[in-house]
């Protein structure tokens, strides 16, 4: 699980993140972190829609190569 400190860094920097939910790249959510709780994060996508996601998903920078959750 990603730490609160790291989430805050990503929120303040405004960097786009990729939330990897499974092995299919088409199911990834790309956007900016806007808020979080103990169990969920909120990501604003390019179309300005907000998505609530489980905090246990793999979260990485969009600029980095994609990692599969099974590779970790």
Short mmCIF file of N, CA and C in Angstrom, two decimals:
data_model
loop_
_atom_site.label_atom_id
_atom_site.label_comp_id
_atom_site.label_asym_id
_atom_site.label_seq_id
_atom_site.Cartn_x
_atom_site.Cartn_y
_atom_site.Cartn_z
N UNK A 1 0.85 -1.18 0.00
CA UNK A 1 0.00 0.00 0.00
C UNK A 1 0.89 1.24 0.00
N UNK A 2 0.50 2.24 -0.75
CA UNK A 2 1.25 3.49 -0.87
C UNK A 2 1.04 4.32 0.40
N UNK A 3 2.08 5.02 0.82
CA UNK A 3 2.02 5.80 2.06
C UNK A 3 1.33 7.14 1.85
N UNK A 4 0.85 7.71 2.94
CA UNK A 4 0.23 9.03 2.89
C UNK A 4 1.21 10.09 2.41
N UNK A 5 2.47 9.98 2.83
CA UNK A 5 3.48 10.94 2.43
C UNK A 5 3.70 10.93 0.92
N UNK A 6 3.77 9.74 0.34
CA UNK A 6 3.96 9.62 -1.10
C UNK A 6 2.74 10.14 -1.86
N UNK A 7 1.54 9.84 -1.37
CA UNK A 7 0.33 10.35 -1.99
C UNK A 7 0.31 11.88 -1.96
N UNK A 8 0.73 12.46 -0.85
CA UNK A 8 0.76 13.91 -0.74
C UNK A 8 1.77 14.52 -1.71
N UNK A 9 2.93 13.88 -1.87
CA UNK A 9 3.93 14.35 -2.83
C UNK A 9 3.35 14.35 -4.25
N UNK A 10 2.68 13.27 -4.60
CA UNK A 10 2.09 13.16 -5.94
C UNK A 10 0.97 14.17 -6.15
N UNK A 11 0.18 14.41 -5.13
CA UNK A 11 -0.91 15.38 -5.22
C UNK A 11 -0.36 16.79 -5.40
N UNK A 12 0.65 17.14 -4.61
CA UNK A 12 1.22 18.49 -4.69
C UNK A 12 1.95 18.73 -6.00
N UNK A 13 2.62 17.72 -6.53
CA UNK A 13 3.37 17.89 -7.77
C UNK A 13 2.45 17.92 -8.99
N UNK A 14 1.27 17.30 -8.87
CA UNK A 14 0.34 17.28 -9.99
C UNK A 14 0.75 16.31 -11.09
N UNK A 15 1.67 15.40 -10.79
CA UNK A 15 2.11 14.42 -11.79
C UNK A 15 1.01 13.40 -12.05
N UNK A 16 0.90 12.98 -13.30
CA UNK A 16 -0.06 11.95 -13.66
C UNK A 16 0.44 10.60 -13.16
N UNK A 17 -0.47 9.82 -12.61
CA UNK A 17 -0.15 8.48 -12.13
C UNK A 17 -0.95 7.45 -12.91
N UNK A 18 -0.47 6.24 -12.87
CA UNK A 18 -1.17 5.10 -13.48
C UNK A 18 -1.54 4.16 -12.34
N UNK A 19 -2.82 3.81 -12.24
CA UNK A 19 -3.28 2.85 -11.26
C UNK A 19 -3.51 1.54 -12.00
N UNK A 20 -2.66 0.56 -11.70
CA UNK A 20 -2.71 -0.74 -12.38
C UNK A 20 -3.60 -1.66 -11.57
N UNK A 21 -4.74 -2.05 -12.17
CA UNK A 21 -5.71 -2.86 -11.45
C UNK A 21 -5.58 -4.34 -11.74
N UNK A 22 -5.11 -4.69 -12.93
CA UNK A 22 -4.93 -6.09 -13.29
C UNK A 22 -3.91 -6.18 -14.42
N UNK A 23 -3.80 -7.33 -15.06
CA UNK A 23 -2.79 -7.53 -16.09
C UNK A 23 -3.11 -6.83 -17.41
N UNK A 24 -4.35 -6.40 -17.61
CA UNK A 24 -4.73 -5.75 -18.86
C UNK A 24 -4.48 -4.24 -18.78
N UNK A 25 -3.66 -3.75 -19.70
CA UNK A 25 -3.32 -2.33 -19.70
C UNK A 25 -4.54 -1.44 -19.96
N UNK A 26 -5.50 -1.95 -20.70
CA UNK A 26 -6.70 -1.17 -21.01
C UNK A 26 -7.51 -0.85 -19.75
N UNK A 27 -7.34 -1.59 -18.68
CA UNK A 27 -8.06 -1.37 -17.43
C UNK A 27 -7.36 -0.41 -16.48
N UNK A 28 -6.20 0.11 -16.88
CA UNK A 28 -5.48 1.07 -16.05
C UNK A 28 -6.24 2.39 -15.98
N UNK A 29 -6.11 3.08 -14.87
CA UNK A 29 -6.70 4.41 -14.71
C UNK A 29 -5.54 5.40 -14.63
N UNK A 30 -5.55 6.40 -15.52
CA UNK A 30 -4.50 7.40 -15.55
C UNK A 30 -5.11 8.74 -15.18
N UNK A 31 -4.46 9.45 -14.25
CA UNK A 31 -4.96 10.75 -13.84
C UNK A 31 -4.13 11.34 -12.73
N UNK A 32 -4.70 12.32 -12.06
CA UNK A 32 -4.03 13.05 -10.99
C UNK A 32 -4.71 12.71 -9.66
N UNK A 33 -3.92 12.44 -8.65
CA UNK A 33 -4.47 12.14 -7.33
C UNK A 33 -4.99 13.42 -6.71
N UNK A 34 -6.24 13.39 -6.25
CA UNK A 34 -6.83 14.58 -5.64
C UNK A 34 -7.16 14.40 -4.16
N UNK A 35 -7.39 13.17 -3.72
CA UNK A 35 -7.72 12.92 -2.31
C UNK A 35 -7.56 11.44 -2.01
N UNK A 36 -7.54 11.12 -0.71
CA UNK A 36 -7.44 9.72 -0.30
C UNK A 36 -7.93 9.56 1.13
N UNK A 37 -8.26 8.32 1.44
CA UNK A 37 -8.64 7.95 2.81
C UNK A 37 -7.80 6.72 3.16
N UNK A 38 -8.15 6.06 4.25
CA UNK A 38 -7.40 4.87 4.65
C UNK A 38 -7.57 3.72 3.67
N UNK A 39 -8.69 3.68 2.96
CA UNK A 39 -8.98 2.54 2.09
C UNK A 39 -9.04 2.88 0.61
N UNK A 40 -9.25 4.16 0.25
CA UNK A 40 -9.45 4.52 -1.15
C UNK A 40 -8.64 5.74 -1.54
N UNK A 41 -8.42 5.88 -2.85
CA UNK A 41 -7.86 7.11 -3.40
C UNK A 41 -8.83 7.64 -4.45
N UNK A 42 -8.77 8.94 -4.68
CA UNK A 42 -9.60 9.56 -5.71
C UNK A 42 -8.66 10.12 -6.78
N UNK A 43 -8.93 9.72 -8.02
CA UNK A 43 -8.09 10.12 -9.14
C UNK A 43 -8.96 10.88 -10.14
N UNK A 44 -8.46 12.07 -10.57
CA UNK A 44 -9.18 12.83 -11.60
C UNK A 44 -8.58 12.48 -12.95
N UNK A 45 -9.43 11.94 -13.82
CA UNK A 45 -9.00 11.55 -15.16
C UNK A 45 -8.95 12.77 -16.08
N UNK A 46 -8.42 12.58 -17.29
CA UNK A 46 -8.30 13.68 -18.24
C UNK A 46 -9.64 14.31 -18.58
N UNK A 47 -10.70 13.51 -18.57
CA UNK A 47 -12.03 14.06 -18.89
C UNK A 47 -12.69 14.70 -17.67
N UNK A 48 -11.90 14.91 -16.63
CA UNK A 48 -12.30 15.59 -15.38
C UNK A 48 -13.22 14.77 -14.49
N UNK A 49 -13.45 13.52 -14.84
CA UNK A 49 -14.25 12.66 -13.97
C UNK A 49 -13.38 12.15 -12.83
N UNK A 50 -13.99 12.01 -11.68
CA UNK A 50 -13.30 11.51 -10.49
C UNK A 50 -13.63 10.03 -10.33
N UNK A 51 -12.59 9.23 -10.07
CA UNK A 51 -12.77 7.80 -9.89
C UNK A 51 -12.24 7.43 -8.50
N UNK A 52 -13.03 6.67 -7.75
CA UNK A 52 -12.58 6.14 -6.46
C UNK A 52 -12.02 4.75 -6.70
N UNK A 53 -10.80 4.52 -6.20
CA UNK A 53 -10.14 3.24 -6.38
C UNK A 53 -9.59 2.73 -5.06
N UNK A 54 -9.45 1.42 -4.98
CA UNK A 54 -8.88 0.80 -3.80
C UNK A 54 -7.42 1.22 -3.67
N UNK A 55 -7.02 1.51 -2.48
CA UNK A 55 -5.65 1.98 -2.23
C UNK A 55 -4.61 0.86 -2.35
N UNK A 56 -5.05 -0.39 -2.39
CA UNK A 56 -4.12 -1.50 -2.48
C UNK A 56 -3.64 -1.76 -3.91
N UNK A 57 -4.22 -1.09 -4.92
CA UNK A 57 -3.75 -1.25 -6.29
C UNK A 57 -2.34 -0.68 -6.44
N UNK A 58 -1.64 -1.14 -7.46
CA UNK A 58 -0.31 -0.64 -7.78
C UNK A 58 -0.43 0.76 -8.37
N UNK A 59 0.25 1.73 -7.77
CA UNK A 59 0.22 3.11 -8.23
C UNK A 59 1.63 3.50 -8.63
N UNK A 60 1.78 3.97 -9.87
CA UNK A 60 3.10 4.36 -10.36
C UNK A 60 2.94 5.58 -11.25
N UNK A 61 4.06 6.27 -11.53
CA UNK A 61 4.02 7.42 -12.40
C UNK A 61 3.69 7.00 -13.82
N UNK A 62 2.93 7.81 -14.52
CA UNK A 62 2.57 7.49 -15.88
C UNK A 62 3.80 7.50 -16.79
N UNK A 63 4.78 8.32 -16.46
CA UNK A 63 5.98 8.45 -17.29
C UNK A 63 6.90 7.22 -17.20
N UNK A 64 6.72 6.40 -16.18
CA UNK A 64 7.53 5.19 -16.03
C UNK A 64 6.94 4.04 -16.84
N UNK A 65 7.78 3.07 -17.21
CA UNK A 65 7.24 1.90 -17.91
C UNK A 65 6.24 1.16 -17.02
N UNK A 66 5.19 0.62 -17.62
CA UNK A 66 4.14 -0.06 -16.87
C UNK A 66 4.65 -1.36 -16.28
N UNK A 67 4.30 -1.58 -15.01
CA UNK A 67 4.62 -2.83 -14.33
C UNK A 67 3.33 -3.60 -14.13
N UNK A 68 3.40 -4.89 -14.33
CA UNK A 68 2.25 -5.73 -14.08
C UNK A 68 2.17 -6.03 -12.59
N UNK A 69 0.98 -6.10 -12.02
CA UNK A 69 0.87 -6.38 -10.58
C UNK A 69 1.42 -7.76 -10.20
N UNK A 70 1.48 -8.68 -11.16
CA UNK A 70 2.01 -10.00 -10.86
C UNK A 70 3.53 -10.02 -10.88
N UNK A 71 4.17 -8.98 -11.42
CA UNK A 71 5.63 -8.91 -11.47
C UNK A 71 6.23 -8.49 -10.14
N UNK A 72 5.42 -7.95 -9.26
CA UNK A 72 5.94 -7.40 -8.00
C UNK A 72 5.98 -8.44 -6.93
#
